[in-house]
Amino acid sequence: MTTAILSALADEQRGLIEQLKNPIKMLRAGREFWCGELHGHPVVLALSKIGKVAAATTATTLIEAFKAQRIVFTGVAGGLGAGVKVGDVVVATEFFQHDMDASPLFPRYEIPLYGRTLFPCDAHLSALLLEAAQASCTSPEIIFDLNYSAPQRAVHSGPMASGDRFVSGASESVDLQAALHAQGLVPLAVEMEGAAVAQVCFDYGIPFAAVRTISDRADDQAHVDFPRFVVEVASVYALAIVNELMRMLPKK
Ligand code: SAH
């Protein structure tokens, strides 16, 4: 069973490529795909690229051209939920698009013609990913000597919002959450790709799970926190979590 590991950013993917057994690099749709083995599992590694369309193209290519039978997504996100701090990890339970609005033809946030707003993650794969995230975050191997809310970092599990916008303002974040809350949507984090990949996996009926390290609070500081965090922390987390997950997955 081929597992696709989709990374949001090159820094996150680098460590995985280094570990790949029998690596083969292939080009498709203007993207690089790395096929090989991790902990005895056939895998294909890809970068999602940024934004919903780019991520959907990558996911579709993974499934159609590389026969991925499940997709695991690692990346970073802005924390929205109270108590979701920089350095915490969120495993998604479901995704929605915070910038979808075909009202009044369809309810706000509903994806037209699907009759749904929420795209669920696979419960079993997400439970394993949550376990892997919890194990990794408490691992002494992870050096975490920065000022990022260590050592009380937490692993959360809950809904995530995606949209084609880097949310980087305190008032923007408050307005976004107020509009979502009015529709009963309470995301823990916001990013730019997950809902697109979740929708593609829904269409193809393949399991999907996603984990995001919180790189910023989607506030006025977001653009400052983000770059340093990705290099120094998120890539280390992503590597540890994926390694742990691959060790846990049954071999078939
Ligand atoms: N400067 C980066 C691009 C950042 S875009 C680069 O050069 O590659 C932000 C990425 O992180 C997106 O992939 C998105 O999924 C995630 N992200 C992190 N914080 C976010 C926030 N506050 N709002 C939206 N997306 C966020």
XYZ file of C-alpha atoms and ligand atoms in Angstrom:
278
model
C 0.000 0.000 0.000
C 1.676 3.214 -1.151
C 1.566 6.061 1.352
C 1.944 9.592 0.057
C 3.613 12.038 2.384
C 2.719 15.512 1.403
C 4.779 18.319 2.895
C 3.808 21.953 2.731
C 7.338 23.283 2.653
C 10.721 22.151 1.327
C 12.363 22.441 4.739
C 9.934 19.884 6.083
C 10.564 17.454 3.254
C 14.363 17.532 3.221
C 14.911 15.138 6.127
C 12.498 12.614 4.633
C 14.285 12.604 1.281
C 17.575 11.916 3.062
C 16.062 8.857 4.758
C 14.418 7.432 1.652
C 15.591 3.913 0.631
C 15.987 3.334 -3.131
C 14.988 6.897 -3.981
C 13.780 7.717 -7.459
C 12.922 11.282 -8.405
C 10.209 11.787 -10.989
C 8.737 14.895 -12.567
C 5.050 15.364 -13.246
C 2.803 18.425 -13.503
C 5.833 20.638 -12.927
C 6.412 18.963 -9.573
C 9.043 16.609 -8.159
C 7.902 13.314 -6.677
C 10.244 11.085 -4.686
C 9.411 7.380 -4.695
C 11.124 4.951 -2.331
C 10.750 3.248 1.017
C 10.531 4.474 4.592
C 10.621 1.938 7.419
C 9.760 -0.804 4.926
C 6.712 0.998 3.494
C 6.454 2.098 -0.123
C 6.096 5.873 -0.091
C 5.947 8.804 -2.445
C 6.989 12.215 -1.154
C 5.719 15.453 -2.622
C 5.475 19.141 -1.875
C 1.894 20.332 -1.880
C 2.856 23.821 -3.084
C 0.911 26.675 -1.565
C -2.810 27.290 -1.813
C -5.821 25.107 -2.505
C -5.515 24.698 -6.271
C -1.822 23.783 -6.142
C -2.442 21.306 -3.322
C -5.382 19.713 -5.155
C -3.251 19.243 -8.272
C -0.487 17.627 -6.228
C -2.942 15.327 -4.445
C -4.634 14.294 -7.690
C -1.263 13.556 -9.308
C -0.235 11.482 -6.276
C -3.353 9.357 -6.645
C -3.609 9.117 -10.437
C 0.034 8.907 -11.462
C 1.734 7.478 -8.366
C -1.106 5.252 -7.133
C -1.036 6.668 -3.621
C -3.561 4.756 -1.508
C -3.461 7.072 1.463
C -2.201 10.600 2.018
C -0.571 12.039 5.108
C -0.037 15.791 5.164
C 2.443 17.639 7.361
C 2.791 21.381 7.512
C 2.467 24.498 9.574
C -0.579 26.554 10.442
C -1.745 29.611 12.296
C -3.315 28.898 15.672
C -6.877 30.174 16.113
C -8.434 28.224 18.952
C -7.923 29.500 22.469
C -4.967 27.664 23.920
C -3.499 26.683 20.548
C -0.018 28.140 20.962
C 3.024 28.511 18.741
C 4.928 25.235 19.005
C 1.774 23.161 19.621
C 0.725 20.474 17.185
C -2.769 20.002 15.750
C -3.984 16.760 14.178
C -7.001 17.521 11.998
C -10.328 15.773 12.451
C -11.958 17.546 9.485
C -11.428 20.462 7.122
C -13.522 23.227 5.623
C -12.822 26.185 3.317
C -13.146 29.489 5.121
C -13.143 31.412 1.830
C -15.933 29.448 0.110
C -19.070 31.552 -0.192
C -21.664 30.786 -2.852
C -24.463 32.334 -0.800
C -27.303 32.954 -1.284
C -27.359 30.067 -3.755
C -25.821 27.717 -1.195
C -25.257 28.128 2.523
C -22.077 30.063 3.308
C -19.017 27.738 3.475
C -20.848 24.825 1.839
C -19.049 23.356 -1.190
C -21.575 23.645 -4.015
C -22.884 20.348 -5.418
C -21.364 18.313 -2.606
C -24.027 19.312 -0.103
C -21.387 19.502 2.588
C -19.120 21.975 4.316
C -16.896 19.556 6.208
C -14.510 17.039 4.700
C -13.551 14.473 7.323
C -10.128 12.982 7.862
C -9.839 9.213 8.129
C -10.544 8.290 11.755
C -8.117 5.355 11.952
C -5.180 7.027 10.195
C -5.765 10.224 12.193
C -5.778 8.281 15.470
C -2.393 6.787 14.547
C -1.095 10.201 13.529
C -2.261 11.666 16.835
C -0.444 8.902 18.692
C 2.669 9.507 16.588
C 2.475 13.246 17.277
C 2.087 12.700 21.005
C 4.994 10.259 21.088
C 7.221 12.575 19.023
C 6.501 15.715 20.988
C 7.478 14.095 24.252
C 10.565 12.478 22.731
C 13.828 13.638 24.276
C 15.385 13.368 20.803
C 13.567 16.511 19.809
C 15.700 19.402 20.813
C 13.465 22.276 21.565
C 15.504 24.958 23.199
C 13.884 27.945 21.571
C 11.482 30.407 23.108
C 8.467 28.772 21.566
C 6.185 27.950 24.482
C 8.340 24.969 25.416
C 8.165 22.812 27.434
C 4.374 22.866 27.817
C 3.607 22.356 24.182
C 0.390 20.470 23.559
C -1.004 18.179 20.901
C -4.584 19.037 19.919
C -7.085 17.358 17.654
C -9.936 19.181 15.954
C -11.287 20.975 12.876
C -9.064 23.090 10.615
C -9.896 25.876 8.206
C -8.199 26.347 4.832
C -8.293 29.260 2.437
C -6.193 31.118 -0.091
C -5.050 33.725 2.383
C -2.180 33.974 4.854
C -4.083 35.186 7.897
C -1.727 37.673 9.446
C -3.606 40.248 11.422
C -5.194 40.186 14.846
C -8.394 41.863 13.686
C -8.490 39.748 10.531
C -8.260 36.636 12.674
C -10.989 37.841 15.047
C -13.330 38.694 12.143
C -12.663 35.364 10.454
C -13.432 33.435 13.616
C -16.585 35.448 14.348
C -17.972 34.707 10.877
C -17.130 31.013 11.223
C -18.476 30.709 14.746
C -21.789 32.198 13.535
C -22.104 29.095 11.319
C -21.056 26.724 14.081
C -17.530 26.271 12.725
C -14.812 26.421 15.359
C -11.390 25.729 13.822
C -8.313 25.178 15.947
C -6.015 26.382 13.176
C -5.911 28.002 9.752
C -3.742 27.099 6.782
C -3.947 27.139 2.991
C -4.119 23.584 1.605
C -5.669 20.916 3.821
C -9.317 21.289 2.799
C -8.370 20.913 -0.862
C -6.477 17.671 -0.249
C -9.297 16.412 1.982
C -11.781 17.052 -0.826
C -9.648 15.237 -3.406
C -9.273 12.252 -1.044
C -13.025 12.314 -0.443
C -13.626 12.199 -4.203
C -11.305 9.214 -4.628
C -12.364 7.490 -1.408
C -8.858 7.228 0.008
C -7.801 7.820 3.643
C -6.364 11.198 4.516
C -4.811 12.552 7.707
C -3.074 15.831 8.437
C -0.861 17.246 11.152
C 0.200 20.859 11.468
C 2.662 22.493 13.791
C 1.492 25.923 14.905
C 3.946 28.460 13.470
C 2.090 31.656 14.382
C -1.131 32.915 15.897
C -2.463 34.357 12.612
C -2.003 37.800 14.157
C 0.101 40.911 13.503
C 3.252 38.949 14.397
C 2.500 36.049 12.040
C 4.858 37.045 9.217
C 7.723 37.520 11.686
C 7.215 34.249 13.559
C 6.667 32.159 10.484
C 9.994 31.847 8.565
C 12.256 31.158 11.511
C 9.811 28.707 12.978
C 9.553 26.620 9.814
C 13.272 26.031 9.575
C 14.044 25.585 13.236
C 11.069 23.732 14.630
C 8.369 22.586 12.218
C 10.713 20.599 9.994
C 12.134 18.748 12.995
C 8.642 17.919 14.223
C 7.379 16.811 10.826
C 10.290 14.421 10.398
C 9.873 12.921 13.869
C 6.109 12.518 13.494
C 6.306 10.897 10.056
C 9.026 8.499 11.235
C 6.938 7.516 14.233
C 3.830 7.029 12.088
C 5.676 4.845 9.567
C 6.983 2.696 12.412
C 3.424 2.291 13.718
C 1.680 1.490 10.425
C 1.128 -2.226 9.822
C 3.133 -3.614 6.898
C 1.063 -5.047 4.052
N 6.908 32.393 2.907
C 6.537 31.028 2.688
C 5.091 30.937 2.310
C 4.213 31.077 3.447
S 2.563 30.753 3.059
C 7.419 30.447 1.640
O 8.260 31.138 1.127
O 7.310 29.272 1.319
C 2.112 30.024 4.566
C 2.110 28.516 4.585
O 1.982 28.077 5.924
C 0.957 27.936 3.847
O 1.373 26.744 3.247
C -0.102 27.709 4.945
O -0.708 26.453 4.810
C 0.637 27.758 6.264
N 0.262 28.807 7.245
C 0.978 29.057 8.387
N 0.435 30.057 9.087
C -0.655 30.481 8.401
C -1.622 31.517 8.609
N -1.541 32.314 9.662
N -2.589 31.683 7.677
C -2.641 30.883 6.603
N -1.756 29.889 6.344
C -0.770 29.661 7.221
